[in-house]
mmCIF file of C-alpha atoms in Angstrom:
data_model
loop_
_atom_site.group_PDB
_atom_site.id
_atom_site.type_symbol
_atom_site.label_atom_id
_atom_site.label_comp_id
_atom_site.label_asym_id
_atom_site.label_seq_id
_atom_site.Cartn_x
_atom_site.Cartn_y
_atom_site.Cartn_z
ATOM 1 C CA MET U 6 -0.945 -3.138 -1.671
ATOM 2 C CA VAL U 7 1.629 -5.568 0.327
ATOM 3 C CA ARG U 8 4.808 -3.315 -0.071
ATOM 4 C CA SER U 9 5.532 -0.115 -1.519
ATOM 5 C CA SER U 10 7.813 0.542 -4.165
ATOM 6 C CA GLY U 11 9.221 3.507 -2.484
ATOM 7 C CA ASN U 12 7.588 5.703 -5.413
ATOM 8 C CA SER U 13 4.347 7.142 -4.229
ATOM 9 C CA ALA U 14 3.185 7.903 -8.168
ATOM 10 C CA LEU U 15 4.044 4.658 -8.976
ATOM 11 C CA ASP U 16 2.223 2.834 -6.421
ATOM 12 C CA ASN U 17 -0.899 5.194 -6.685
ATOM 13 C CA SER U 18 -1.046 4.293 -10.472
ATOM 14 C CA ALA U 19 -0.600 0.590 -10.038
ATOM 15 C CA VAL U 20 -3.496 0.766 -7.217
ATOM 16 C CA SER U 21 -5.646 2.810 -9.714
ATOM 17 C CA ALA U 22 -4.969 0.246 -12.620
ATOM 18 C CA VAL U 23 -6.174 -2.729 -10.484
ATOM 19 C CA PHE U 24 -9.417 -0.762 -9.406
ATOM 20 C CA LYS U 25 -10.043 0.315 -13.110
ATOM 21 C CA THR U 26 -10.445 -3.452 -14.013
ATOM 22 C CA SER U 27 -13.203 -4.017 -11.611
ATOM 23 C CA PRO U 28 -15.221 -5.833 -11.590
ATOM 24 C CA LEU U 29 -12.653 -8.579 -12.757
ATOM 25 C CA PRO U 30 -14.523 -11.802 -14.550
ATOM 26 C CA VAL U 31 -14.984 -14.352 -12.027
ATOM 27 C CA PRO U 32 -14.473 -18.098 -12.933
ATOM 28 C CA THR U 33 -17.536 -20.175 -12.927
ATOM 29 C CA ASP U 34 -15.580 -23.260 -11.848
ATOM 30 C CA ALA U 35 -15.914 -23.837 -7.879
ATOM 31 C CA GLU U 36 -12.464 -24.802 -7.706
ATOM 32 C CA LEU U 37 -10.813 -22.076 -9.634
ATOM 33 C CA PHE U 38 -12.845 -19.597 -7.838
ATOM 34 C CA ASP U 39 -11.406 -20.661 -4.481
ATOM 35 C CA LYS U 40 -8.198 -19.856 -5.891
ATOM 36 C CA PHE U 41 -9.100 -16.502 -7.076
ATOM 37 C CA ARG U 42 -10.116 -15.103 -4.126
ATOM 38 C CA GLU U 43 -6.632 -13.652 -3.647
ATOM 39 C CA LEU U 44 -4.888 -12.096 -6.558
ATOM 40 C CA ARG U 45 -1.223 -11.031 -6.322
ATOM 41 C CA LEU U 46 0.270 -8.701 -9.114
ATOM 42 C CA THR U 47 4.051 -7.607 -9.101
ATOM 43 C CA VAL U 48 4.459 -4.298 -10.865
ATOM 44 C CA ARG U 49 8.216 -3.430 -11.737
ATOM 45 C CA PRO U 50 9.112 -0.074 -13.027
ATOM 46 C CA GLU U 51 11.469 -1.685 -15.434
ATOM 47 C CA ASN U 52 8.700 -3.670 -17.062
ATOM 48 C CA ILE U 53 6.360 -0.870 -17.392
ATOM 49 C CA VAL U 54 6.037 0.374 -21.280
ATOM 50 C CA GLY U 55 5.180 3.846 -22.496
ATOM 51 C CA GLY U 56 6.114 5.456 -18.879
#
């Protein structure tokens, strides 16, 4: 996590969701694979459905 939302429950939920996707499918194309090494996700409370 690069930056906390200030809400530890939201932060923990976001981290947990990422770990539940493990392992992520990895691209077989070498050029795409290099770009896939770092994955940035932005989680905003206002975009969460069903909370």
